[in-house]
mmCIF file of C-alpha atoms and ligand atoms in Angstrom:
data_model
loop_
_atom_site.group_PDB
_atom_site.id
_atom_site.type_symbol
_atom_site.label_atom_id
_atom_site.label_comp_id
_atom_site.label_asym_id
_atom_site.label_seq_id
_atom_site.Cartn_x
_atom_site.Cartn_y
_atom_site.Cartn_z
ATOM 1 C CA UNK A 6 -37.761 117.945 -94.679
ATOM 2 C CA UNK A 7 -37.085 116.752 -91.144
ATOM 3 C CA UNK A 8 -39.915 115.474 -88.967
ATOM 4 C CA UNK A 9 -41.881 118.520 -87.846
ATOM 5 C CA UNK A 10 -43.781 119.205 -84.632
ATOM 6 C CA UNK A 11 -47.481 118.452 -85.048
ATOM 7 C CA UNK A 12 -48.319 121.831 -83.517
ATOM 8 C CA UNK A 13 -46.864 123.545 -86.565
ATOM 9 C CA UNK A 14 -48.825 121.361 -88.989
ATOM 10 C CA UNK A 15 -52.082 122.069 -87.117
ATOM 11 C CA UNK A 16 -51.484 125.788 -86.509
ATOM 12 C CA UNK A 17 -50.838 126.165 -90.235
ATOM 13 C CA UNK A 18 -54.044 124.255 -90.946
ATOM 14 C CA UNK A 19 -55.962 126.803 -88.836
ATOM 15 C CA UNK A 20 -54.327 129.584 -90.823
ATOM 16 C CA UNK A 21 -55.105 127.909 -94.148
ATOM 17 C CA UNK A 22 -58.615 126.713 -93.230
ATOM 18 C CA UNK A 23 -58.109 123.029 -94.031
ATOM 19 C CA UNK A 24 -57.936 119.706 -92.168
ATOM 20 C CA UNK A 25 -55.034 117.264 -91.901
ATOM 21 C CA UNK A 26 -55.588 113.523 -91.713
ATOM 22 C CA UNK A 27 -53.781 111.571 -89.001
ATOM 23 C CA UNK A 28 -53.448 108.077 -90.384
ATOM 24 C CA UNK A 29 -52.812 105.051 -88.159
ATOM 25 C CA UNK A 30 -50.043 102.740 -89.319
ATOM 26 C CA UNK A 31 -48.668 99.332 -88.386
ATOM 27 C CA UNK A 32 -46.396 98.420 -91.277
ATOM 28 C CA UNK A 33 -44.287 99.603 -94.196
ATOM 29 C CA UNK A 34 -46.990 99.224 -96.838
ATOM 30 C CA UNK A 35 -49.366 101.554 -94.994
ATOM 31 C CA UNK A 36 -46.633 104.144 -94.515
ATOM 32 C CA UNK A 37 -45.547 103.974 -98.154
ATOM 33 C CA UNK A 38 -49.132 104.201 -99.420
ATOM 34 C CA UNK A 39 -49.777 107.275 -97.266
ATOM 35 C CA UNK A 40 -46.513 108.928 -98.311
ATOM 36 C CA UNK A 41 -47.208 108.339 -101.995
ATOM 37 C CA UNK A 42 -50.566 110.045 -101.537
ATOM 38 C CA UNK A 43 -48.967 112.954 -99.637
ATOM 39 C CA UNK A 44 -46.241 113.375 -102.260
ATOM 40 C CA UNK A 45 -48.674 113.304 -105.190
ATOM 41 C CA UNK A 46 -51.120 115.728 -103.605
ATOM 42 C CA UNK A 47 -48.413 117.865 -101.982
ATOM 43 C CA UNK A 48 -49.968 117.458 -98.529
ATOM 44 C CA UNK A 49 -48.595 117.774 -95.013
ATOM 45 C CA UNK A 50 -49.295 114.565 -93.127
ATOM 46 C CA UNK A 51 -49.546 113.098 -89.639
ATOM 47 C CA UNK A 52 -48.654 109.439 -89.254
ATOM 48 C CA UNK A 53 -49.704 107.941 -85.961
ATOM 49 C CA UNK A 54 -49.082 104.745 -84.052
ATOM 50 C CA UNK A 55 -51.348 103.333 -81.392
ATOM 51 C CA UNK A 56 -50.006 101.406 -78.435
ATOM 52 C CA UNK A 57 -51.132 98.279 -80.264
ATOM 53 C CA UNK A 58 -49.036 99.309 -83.272
ATOM 54 C CA UNK A 59 -45.982 99.922 -81.119
ATOM 55 C CA UNK A 60 -46.384 96.516 -79.498
ATOM 56 C CA UNK A 61 -46.918 94.757 -82.834
ATOM 57 C CA UNK A 62 -43.815 96.348 -84.379
ATOM 58 C CA UNK A 63 -41.686 96.389 -81.215
ATOM 59 C CA UNK A 64 -41.576 100.182 -81.533
ATOM 60 C CA UNK A 65 -38.162 100.519 -83.152
ATOM 61 C CA UNK A 66 -39.148 98.962 -86.460
ATOM 62 C CA UNK A 67 -42.074 101.300 -86.932
ATOM 63 C CA UNK A 68 -40.076 104.335 -85.866
ATOM 64 C CA UNK A 69 -37.371 103.699 -88.464
ATOM 65 C CA UNK A 70 -39.881 103.160 -91.266
ATOM 66 C CA UNK A 71 -41.443 106.499 -90.307
ATOM 67 C CA UNK A 72 -38.028 108.150 -90.325
ATOM 68 C CA UNK A 73 -37.372 106.587 -93.741
ATOM 69 C CA UNK A 74 -40.649 108.071 -94.965
ATOM 70 C CA UNK A 75 -39.464 111.535 -93.951
ATOM 71 C CA UNK A 76 -36.059 111.054 -95.563
ATOM 72 C CA UNK A 77 -37.633 109.737 -98.759
ATOM 73 C CA UNK A 78 -40.029 112.708 -98.981
ATOM 74 C CA UNK A 79 -37.971 115.769 -98.053
ATOM 75 C CA UNK A 80 -40.580 118.153 -99.489
ATOM 76 C CA UNK A 81 -43.439 116.945 -97.220
ATOM 77 C CA UNK A 82 -43.986 118.133 -93.620
ATOM 78 C CA UNK A 83 -44.530 114.940 -91.653
ATOM 79 C CA UNK A 84 -45.214 114.511 -87.989
ATOM 80 C CA UNK A 85 -45.025 111.219 -86.110
ATOM 81 C CA UNK A 86 -47.557 110.959 -83.339
ATOM 82 C CA UNK A 87 -48.449 108.565 -80.521
ATOM 83 C CA UNK A 88 -52.187 107.833 -80.662
ATOM 84 C CA UNK A 89 -54.089 107.261 -77.376
ATOM 85 C CA UNK A 90 -51.153 107.236 -74.953
ATOM 86 C CA UNK A 91 -52.634 105.716 -71.805
ATOM 87 C CA UNK A 92 -50.254 107.097 -69.175
ATOM 88 C CA UNK A 93 -47.219 109.290 -68.587
ATOM 89 C CA UNK A 94 -44.720 106.472 -69.191
ATOM 90 C CA UNK A 95 -46.087 105.516 -72.605
ATOM 91 C CA UNK A 96 -45.815 109.162 -73.666
ATOM 92 C CA UNK A 97 -42.293 109.454 -72.256
ATOM 93 C CA UNK A 98 -41.208 106.335 -74.187
ATOM 94 C CA UNK A 99 -42.616 107.734 -77.439
ATOM 95 C CA UNK A 100 -40.766 111.021 -76.861
ATOM 96 C CA UNK A 101 -37.538 109.120 -76.193
ATOM 97 C CA UNK A 102 -38.111 107.195 -79.402
ATOM 98 C CA UNK A 103 -38.241 110.458 -81.387
ATOM 99 C CA UNK A 104 -41.963 111.028 -81.895
ATOM 100 C CA UNK A 105 -42.699 114.708 -82.563
ATOM 101 C CA UNK A 106 -46.105 114.545 -80.929
ATOM 102 C CA UNK A 107 -48.000 112.504 -78.346
ATOM 103 C CA UNK A 108 -51.593 112.083 -77.343
ATOM 104 C CA UNK A 109 -52.286 111.552 -73.676
ATOM 105 C CA UNK A 110 -55.795 110.146 -73.498
ATOM 106 C CA UNK A 111 -56.615 111.159 -69.945
ATOM 107 C CA UNK A 112 -60.340 110.794 -70.601
ATOM 108 C CA UNK A 113 -59.829 107.119 -69.689
ATOM 109 C CA UNK A 114 -57.795 105.473 -66.963
ATOM 110 C CA UNK A 115 -54.617 103.530 -67.776
ATOM 111 C CA UNK A 116 -56.716 100.485 -68.667
ATOM 112 C CA UNK A 117 -58.037 102.546 -71.646
ATOM 113 C CA UNK A 118 -61.582 101.580 -70.600
ATOM 114 C CA UNK A 119 -62.676 103.297 -67.383
ATOM 115 C CA UNK A 120 -63.631 106.977 -67.688
ATOM 116 C CA UNK A 121 -61.708 109.402 -65.445
ATOM 117 C CA UNK A 122 -62.934 112.502 -63.625
ATOM 118 C CA UNK A 123 -62.164 115.963 -65.019
ATOM 119 C CA UNK A 124 -59.542 116.496 -62.293
ATOM 120 C CA UNK A 125 -57.808 113.163 -62.962
ATOM 121 C CA UNK A 126 -57.713 114.002 -66.656
ATOM 122 C CA UNK A 127 -56.239 117.459 -65.976
ATOM 123 C CA UNK A 128 -53.594 116.003 -63.675
ATOM 124 C CA UNK A 129 -52.124 113.446 -66.078
ATOM 125 C CA UNK A 130 -52.501 115.674 -69.145
ATOM 126 C CA UNK A 131 -50.746 118.646 -67.519
ATOM 127 C CA UNK A 132 -47.917 116.359 -66.383
ATOM 128 C CA UNK A 133 -47.383 115.048 -69.915
ATOM 129 C CA UNK A 134 -47.606 118.549 -71.438
ATOM 130 C CA UNK A 135 -45.041 119.966 -69.023
ATOM 131 C CA UNK A 136 -42.639 117.106 -69.772
ATOM 132 C CA UNK A 137 -43.179 116.955 -73.558
ATOM 133 C CA UNK A 138 -42.826 120.695 -74.073
ATOM 134 C CA UNK A 139 -39.317 120.572 -72.574
ATOM 135 C CA UNK A 140 -38.417 118.550 -75.673
ATOM 136 C CA UNK A 141 -40.467 120.664 -78.071
ATOM 137 C CA UNK A 142 -42.947 117.815 -78.529
ATOM 138 C CA UNK A 143 -46.624 118.575 -79.247
ATOM 139 C CA UNK A 144 -49.349 117.241 -76.932
ATOM 140 C CA UNK A 145 -52.930 116.297 -77.775
ATOM 141 C CA UNK A 146 -55.412 115.802 -74.924
ATOM 142 C CA UNK A 147 -58.974 114.474 -74.951
ATOM 143 C CA UNK A 148 -62.032 115.606 -73.066
ATOM 144 C CA UNK A 149 -65.235 113.572 -73.203
ATOM 145 C CA UNK A 150 -65.362 109.916 -74.229
ATOM 146 C CA UNK A 151 -66.101 108.336 -77.583
ATOM 147 C CA UNK A 152 -68.711 105.615 -77.909
ATOM 148 C CA UNK A 153 -67.760 102.145 -79.119
ATOM 149 C CA UNK A 154 -64.828 99.942 -78.282
ATOM 150 C CA UNK A 155 -62.036 99.222 -80.715
ATOM 151 C CA UNK A 156 -59.594 96.494 -79.759
ATOM 152 C CA UNK A 157 -59.986 97.289 -76.096
ATOM 153 C CA UNK A 158 -59.742 101.097 -76.467
ATOM 154 C CA UNK A 159 -62.835 102.890 -75.195
ATOM 155 C CA UNK A 160 -65.366 102.703 -72.407
ATOM 156 C CA UNK A 161 -68.265 101.834 -74.697
ATOM 157 C CA UNK A 162 -70.117 104.824 -73.265
ATOM 158 C CA UNK A 163 -70.160 108.156 -75.042
ATOM 159 C CA UNK A 164 -69.896 111.362 -73.009
ATOM 160 C CA UNK A 165 -69.956 114.402 -75.241
ATOM 161 C CA UNK A 166 -67.502 117.234 -74.556
ATOM 162 C CA UNK A 167 -68.772 120.152 -72.483
ATOM 163 C CA UNK A 168 -67.448 123.354 -74.148
ATOM 164 C CA UNK A 169 -67.017 125.280 -70.901
ATOM 165 C CA UNK A 170 -64.993 122.390 -69.452
ATOM 166 C CA UNK A 171 -62.961 122.321 -72.671
ATOM 167 C CA UNK A 172 -61.916 125.935 -72.181
ATOM 168 C CA UNK A 173 -60.884 125.248 -68.578
ATOM 169 C CA UNK A 174 -59.117 122.020 -69.589
ATOM 170 C CA UNK A 175 -56.890 123.655 -72.201
ATOM 171 C CA UNK A 176 -55.966 126.507 -69.853
ATOM 172 C CA UNK A 177 -55.172 124.165 -66.945
ATOM 173 C CA UNK A 178 -53.176 121.619 -68.952
ATOM 174 C CA UNK A 179 -51.407 123.646 -71.657
ATOM 175 C CA UNK A 180 -52.228 121.092 -74.367
ATOM 176 C CA UNK A 181 -51.608 122.087 -77.978
ATOM 177 C CA UNK A 182 -54.581 120.268 -79.512
ATOM 178 C CA UNK A 183 -57.827 118.975 -78.064
ATOM 179 C CA UNK A 184 -59.812 115.900 -79.079
ATOM 180 C CA UNK A 185 -63.555 116.340 -78.661
ATOM 181 C CA UNK A 186 -66.278 113.747 -78.250
ATOM 182 C CA UNK A 187 -69.035 114.738 -80.670
ATOM 183 C CA UNK A 188 -70.780 111.436 -81.277
ATOM 184 C CA UNK A 189 -68.260 109.440 -83.296
ATOM 185 C CA UNK A 190 -66.682 106.178 -82.211
ATOM 186 C CA UNK A 191 -63.794 104.003 -83.317
ATOM 187 C CA UNK A 192 -64.262 101.127 -85.745
ATOM 188 C CA UNK A 193 -66.488 100.197 -88.682
ATOM 189 C CA UNK A 194 -69.848 100.123 -86.886
ATOM 190 C CA UNK A 195 -70.291 103.677 -85.668
ATOM 191 C CA UNK A 196 -74.003 104.205 -86.234
ATOM 192 C CA UNK A 197 -77.165 102.131 -86.535
ATOM 193 C CA UNK A 198 -79.032 104.803 -88.490
ATOM 194 C CA UNK A 199 -78.265 108.060 -90.315
ATOM 195 C CA UNK A 200 -75.350 109.644 -88.427
ATOM 196 C CA UNK A 201 -75.872 112.956 -86.671
ATOM 197 C CA UNK A 202 -72.818 114.543 -85.088
ATOM 198 C CA UNK A 203 -72.904 117.164 -82.332
ATOM 199 C CA UNK A 204 -71.209 119.763 -84.525
ATOM 200 C CA UNK A 205 -72.462 122.645 -82.379
ATOM 201 C CA UNK A 206 -69.941 121.510 -79.785
ATOM 202 C CA UNK A 207 -67.156 122.181 -82.307
ATOM 203 C CA UNK A 208 -68.537 125.668 -82.993
ATOM 204 C CA UNK A 209 -68.856 126.474 -79.300
ATOM 205 C CA UNK A 210 -65.373 125.183 -78.377
ATOM 206 C CA UNK A 211 -63.828 127.047 -81.321
ATOM 207 C CA UNK A 212 -65.468 130.275 -80.100
ATOM 208 C CA UNK A 213 -63.887 129.816 -76.681
ATOM 209 C CA UNK A 214 -60.525 128.494 -77.938
ATOM 210 C CA UNK A 215 -59.937 130.054 -81.364
ATOM 211 C CA UNK A 216 -56.230 129.177 -81.458
ATOM 212 C CA UNK A 217 -56.508 125.555 -80.359
ATOM 213 C CA UNK A 218 -56.672 123.011 -83.170
ATOM 214 C CA UNK A 219 -59.511 120.576 -82.476
ATOM 215 C CA UNK A 220 -59.290 116.867 -83.154
ATOM 216 C CA UNK A 221 -61.913 114.413 -84.294
ATOM 217 C CA UNK A 222 -61.335 110.738 -83.492
ATOM 218 C CA UNK A 223 -63.353 107.960 -85.085
ATOM 219 C CA UNK A 224 -63.400 109.778 -88.429
ATOM 220 C CA UNK A 225 -63.399 106.897 -90.877
ATOM 221 C CA UNK A 226 -66.145 107.165 -93.461
ATOM 222 C CA UNK A 227 -66.407 103.391 -93.973
ATOM 223 C CA UNK A 228 -67.050 103.900 -97.721
ATOM 224 C CA UNK A 229 -69.612 101.566 -99.274
ATOM 225 C CA UNK A 230 -67.181 100.742 -102.134
ATOM 226 C CA UNK A 231 -64.665 99.313 -99.660
ATOM 227 C CA UNK A 232 -67.303 97.359 -97.735
ATOM 228 C CA UNK A 233 -68.675 95.977 -101.030
ATOM 229 C CA UNK A 234 -65.240 94.698 -102.059
ATOM 230 C CA UNK A 235 -64.821 92.938 -98.709
ATOM 231 C CA UNK A 236 -68.320 91.412 -98.836
ATOM 232 C CA UNK A 237 -68.045 90.459 -102.513
ATOM 233 C CA UNK A 238 -64.864 88.530 -101.856
ATOM 234 C CA UNK A 239 -65.914 86.408 -98.919
ATOM 235 C CA UNK A 240 -66.058 88.950 -96.089
ATOM 236 C CA UNK A 241 -68.926 89.577 -93.753
ATOM 237 C CA UNK A 242 -69.372 93.209 -92.804
ATOM 238 C CA UNK A 243 -73.091 93.803 -92.673
ATOM 239 C CA UNK A 244 -74.408 97.133 -91.330
ATOM 240 C CA UNK A 245 -71.003 98.835 -91.229
ATOM 241 C CA UNK A 246 -71.429 102.615 -91.192
ATOM 242 C CA UNK A 247 -69.030 105.550 -90.830
ATOM 243 C CA UNK A 248 -68.962 109.334 -90.769
ATOM 244 C CA UNK A 249 -70.087 110.906 -94.052
ATOM 245 C CA UNK A 250 -67.418 113.036 -95.706
ATOM 246 C CA UNK A 251 -69.834 115.985 -95.760
ATOM 247 C CA UNK A 252 -70.000 115.917 -91.931
ATOM 248 C CA UNK A 253 -66.206 115.825 -91.703
ATOM 249 C CA UNK A 254 -65.953 118.770 -94.085
ATOM 250 C CA UNK A 255 -68.472 120.699 -91.984
ATOM 251 C CA UNK A 256 -66.478 119.865 -88.826
ATOM 252 C CA UNK A 257 -63.308 121.156 -90.532
ATOM 253 C CA UNK A 258 -65.081 124.438 -91.375
ATOM 254 C CA UNK A 259 -66.103 124.791 -87.740
ATOM 255 C CA UNK A 260 -62.618 124.183 -86.261
ATOM 256 C CA UNK A 261 -61.568 120.532 -86.482
ATOM 257 C CA UNK A 262 -58.038 120.393 -87.879
ATOM 258 C CA UNK A 263 -56.809 116.850 -87.121
ATOM 259 C CA UNK A 264 -58.903 114.009 -88.460
ATOM 260 C CA UNK A 265 -58.052 110.527 -87.158
ATOM 261 C CA UNK A 266 -58.406 107.675 -89.616
ATOM 262 C CA UNK A 267 -57.563 104.053 -88.953
ATOM 263 C CA UNK A 268 -60.518 101.884 -89.960
ATOM 264 C CA UNK A 269 -60.681 103.031 -93.616
ATOM 265 C CA UNK A 270 -57.048 101.994 -94.068
ATOM 266 C CA UNK A 271 -57.861 98.582 -92.602
ATOM 267 C CA UNK A 272 -60.852 98.205 -94.917
ATOM 268 C CA UNK A 273 -58.819 99.193 -97.977
ATOM 269 C CA UNK A 274 -56.108 96.637 -97.173
ATOM 270 C CA UNK A 275 -58.521 93.843 -96.315
ATOM 271 C CA UNK A 276 -60.570 94.336 -99.488
ATOM 272 C CA UNK A 277 -57.487 94.498 -101.715
ATOM 273 C CA UNK A 278 -56.013 91.292 -100.308
ATOM 274 C CA UNK A 279 -59.320 89.416 -100.328
ATOM 275 C CA UNK A 280 -59.870 90.361 -103.964
ATOM 276 C CA UNK A 281 -56.313 89.501 -104.974
ATOM 277 C CA UNK A 282 -56.457 86.074 -103.353
ATOM 278 C CA UNK A 283 -59.788 85.350 -104.942
ATOM 279 C CA UNK A 284 -58.648 86.429 -108.426
ATOM 280 C CA UNK A 285 -55.190 84.808 -108.138
ATOM 281 C CA UNK A 286 -55.635 81.500 -106.301
ATOM 282 C CA UNK A 287 -52.098 80.497 -107.265
ATOM 283 C CA UNK A 288 -50.368 83.517 -105.717
ATOM 284 C CA UNK A 289 -47.544 82.814 -103.272
ATOM 285 C CA UNK A 290 -45.441 85.977 -103.457
ATOM 286 C CA UNK A 291 -46.467 88.289 -100.602
ATOM 287 C CA UNK A 292 -45.189 91.278 -102.577
ATOM 288 C CA UNK A 293 -48.035 90.756 -105.010
ATOM 289 C CA UNK A 294 -50.840 91.101 -102.479
ATOM 290 C CA UNK A 295 -49.052 93.464 -100.078
ATOM 291 C CA UNK A 296 -48.383 95.610 -103.136
ATOM 292 C CA UNK A 297 -52.114 95.658 -103.907
ATOM 293 C CA UNK A 298 -52.772 96.595 -100.265
ATOM 294 C CA UNK A 299 -50.309 99.474 -100.479
ATOM 295 C CA UNK A 300 -52.009 100.732 -103.638
ATOM 296 C CA UNK A 301 -55.418 100.565 -101.929
ATOM 297 C CA UNK A 302 -54.116 102.615 -98.972
ATOM 298 C CA UNK A 303 -52.654 105.139 -101.409
ATOM 299 C CA UNK A 304 -55.971 105.539 -103.233
ATOM 300 C CA UNK A 305 -58.024 105.828 -100.033
ATOM 301 C CA UNK A 306 -55.692 108.355 -98.420
ATOM 302 C CA UNK A 307 -55.232 110.379 -101.598
ATOM 303 C CA UNK A 308 -58.954 110.992 -101.880
ATOM 304 C CA UNK A 309 -59.076 112.055 -98.207
ATOM 305 C CA UNK A 310 -56.214 114.507 -98.687
ATOM 306 C CA UNK A 311 -58.234 116.119 -101.443
ATOM 307 C CA UNK A 312 -61.535 116.036 -99.500
ATOM 308 C CA UNK A 313 -60.033 117.384 -96.247
ATOM 309 C CA UNK A 314 -58.457 120.252 -98.222
ATOM 310 C CA UNK A 315 -54.902 119.213 -97.227
ATOM 311 C CA UNK A 316 -53.761 118.898 -100.841
ATOM 312 C CA UNK A 317 -51.460 121.624 -102.098
ATOM 313 C CA UNK A 318 -50.328 122.917 -98.691
ATOM 314 C CA UNK A 319 -47.006 121.110 -98.165
ATOM 315 C CA UNK A 320 -44.886 124.086 -99.152
ATOM 316 C CA UNK A 321 -46.850 126.828 -97.402
ATOM 317 C CA UNK A 322 -44.310 127.159 -94.596
ATOM 318 C CA UNK A 323 -40.744 126.451 -93.485
ATOM 319 C CA UNK A 324 -40.536 123.509 -91.105
ATOM 320 C CA UNK A 325 -39.729 124.169 -87.465
ATOM 321 C CA UNK A 326 -37.443 121.863 -85.529
ATOM 322 C CA UNK A 327 -38.245 120.564 -82.057
ATOM 323 C CA UNK A 328 -35.487 122.882 -80.777
ATOM 324 C CA UNK A 329 -37.404 125.890 -82.173
ATOM 325 C CA UNK A 330 -40.465 124.660 -80.310
ATOM 326 C CA UNK A 331 -38.525 124.442 -77.035
ATOM 327 C CA UNK A 332 -37.899 128.208 -77.158
ATOM 328 C CA UNK A 333 -41.511 128.887 -78.207
ATOM 329 C CA UNK A 334 -42.823 126.893 -75.221
ATOM 330 C CA UNK A 335 -40.416 128.679 -72.830
ATOM 331 C CA UNK A 336 -42.052 131.991 -73.781
HETATM 332 O O1 G3H B 15 -57.831 104.514 -81.477
HETATM 333 C C1 G3H B 15 -57.989 103.441 -82.011
HETATM 334 C C2 G3H B 15 -57.239 103.122 -83.215
HETATM 335 O O2 G3H B 15 -58.104 102.674 -84.204
HETATM 336 C C3 G3H B 15 -56.097 102.182 -82.905
HETATM 337 O O3 G3H B 15 -56.478 100.871 -82.925
HETATM 338 O O4 G3H B 15 -55.259 99.935 -80.927
HETATM 339 O O5 G3H B 15 -56.138 98.440 -82.745
HETATM 340 O O6 G3H B 15 -54.162 99.889 -83.149
HETATM 341 P P1 G3H B 15 -55.458 99.708 -82.403
HETATM 342 P P1 13P B 16 -61.580 105.177 -86.980
HETATM 343 O O1 13P B 16 -61.795 103.872 -86.309
HETATM 344 O O2 13P B 16 -62.869 105.849 -87.325
HETATM 345 O O3 13P B 16 -60.673 105.101 -88.154
HETATM 346 O O4 13P B 16 -60.861 106.150 -85.918
HETATM 347 C C1 13P B 16 -59.478 106.073 -85.695
HETATM 348 C C2 13P B 16 -59.034 106.880 -84.530
HETATM 349 O O5 13P B 16 -59.735 107.705 -83.983
HETATM 350 C C3 13P B 16 -57.664 106.634 -84.063
HETATM 351 O O6 13P B 16 -57.334 107.360 -82.920
HETATM 352 ZN ZN1 ZN B 17 -58.924 107.587 -81.501
#
């Protein structure tokens, strides 16, 4: 199957009533672990790269591993997506590179820290949507800001999404998918006490925008098993806490269709390598511990594909090409 536009994957998820994980990647092992999970569970999948990932891999390397993943798994709909594009140029570069989807995070200024006004957000998001749609590329926008700061992304201040603004925002910008701020944040330390998400916002936005797939950032669950492995093998991650799977499943029922996961992949890899080093002090072949890391990503992602309800849906539809999307957008 060729790379498919993310809009198709998400529109089909609305039709089928399930969620699709968007997994952040930085290297081959992550991509292979995710693809093994998608192939075994027969799941459509979104693989996404942050600006940090593109910088780390010099863009081209990551792109070709993603393309290899699609070629190696012709039965799986796979979309490659830019996560948190900070300005028009970053999005344009990703489109030129062959990404089938981009996020323009106009909720923050180009520094990825300072919150923007509603009008500033509309302006940059509409510009990206108009440009991307000429190439059939899907666009995700964001309204509201997440709490927490992850590697320099985020203002540190949470501003929940206002549903009436969300309706206006989608109409003014033409975005295909909308990320909401409902109380999550990036990283492994999302909450200090029992997490409560503003799920009513999802319900209200879905009522106003029934055809727009909604996106939840900061969706790692930070499973205790993964934290325990890290801590038991020399790590120090006290008080880490994520979003319970039951809250994610409730958000999916209410209208969230794209679920962004980065941290849980990082935890799985870190725990696997820490354990391997500790149990095999004589190891020198990187394939041994990178292989363990890949297996840990596979296991973590496989269980999410089952829990999000993605499993079993890879063959529900015929893939659209970006050229098909160009005609759809023209209408
Ligand atoms: O949105 C935040 C993601 O977790 C990406 O993180 O910029 O460190 O790659 P990163
Ligand atoms: P986590 O840090 O919860 O994995 O969130 C990732 C994310 O939202 C990427 O855009
Ligand atoms: Zn995010």
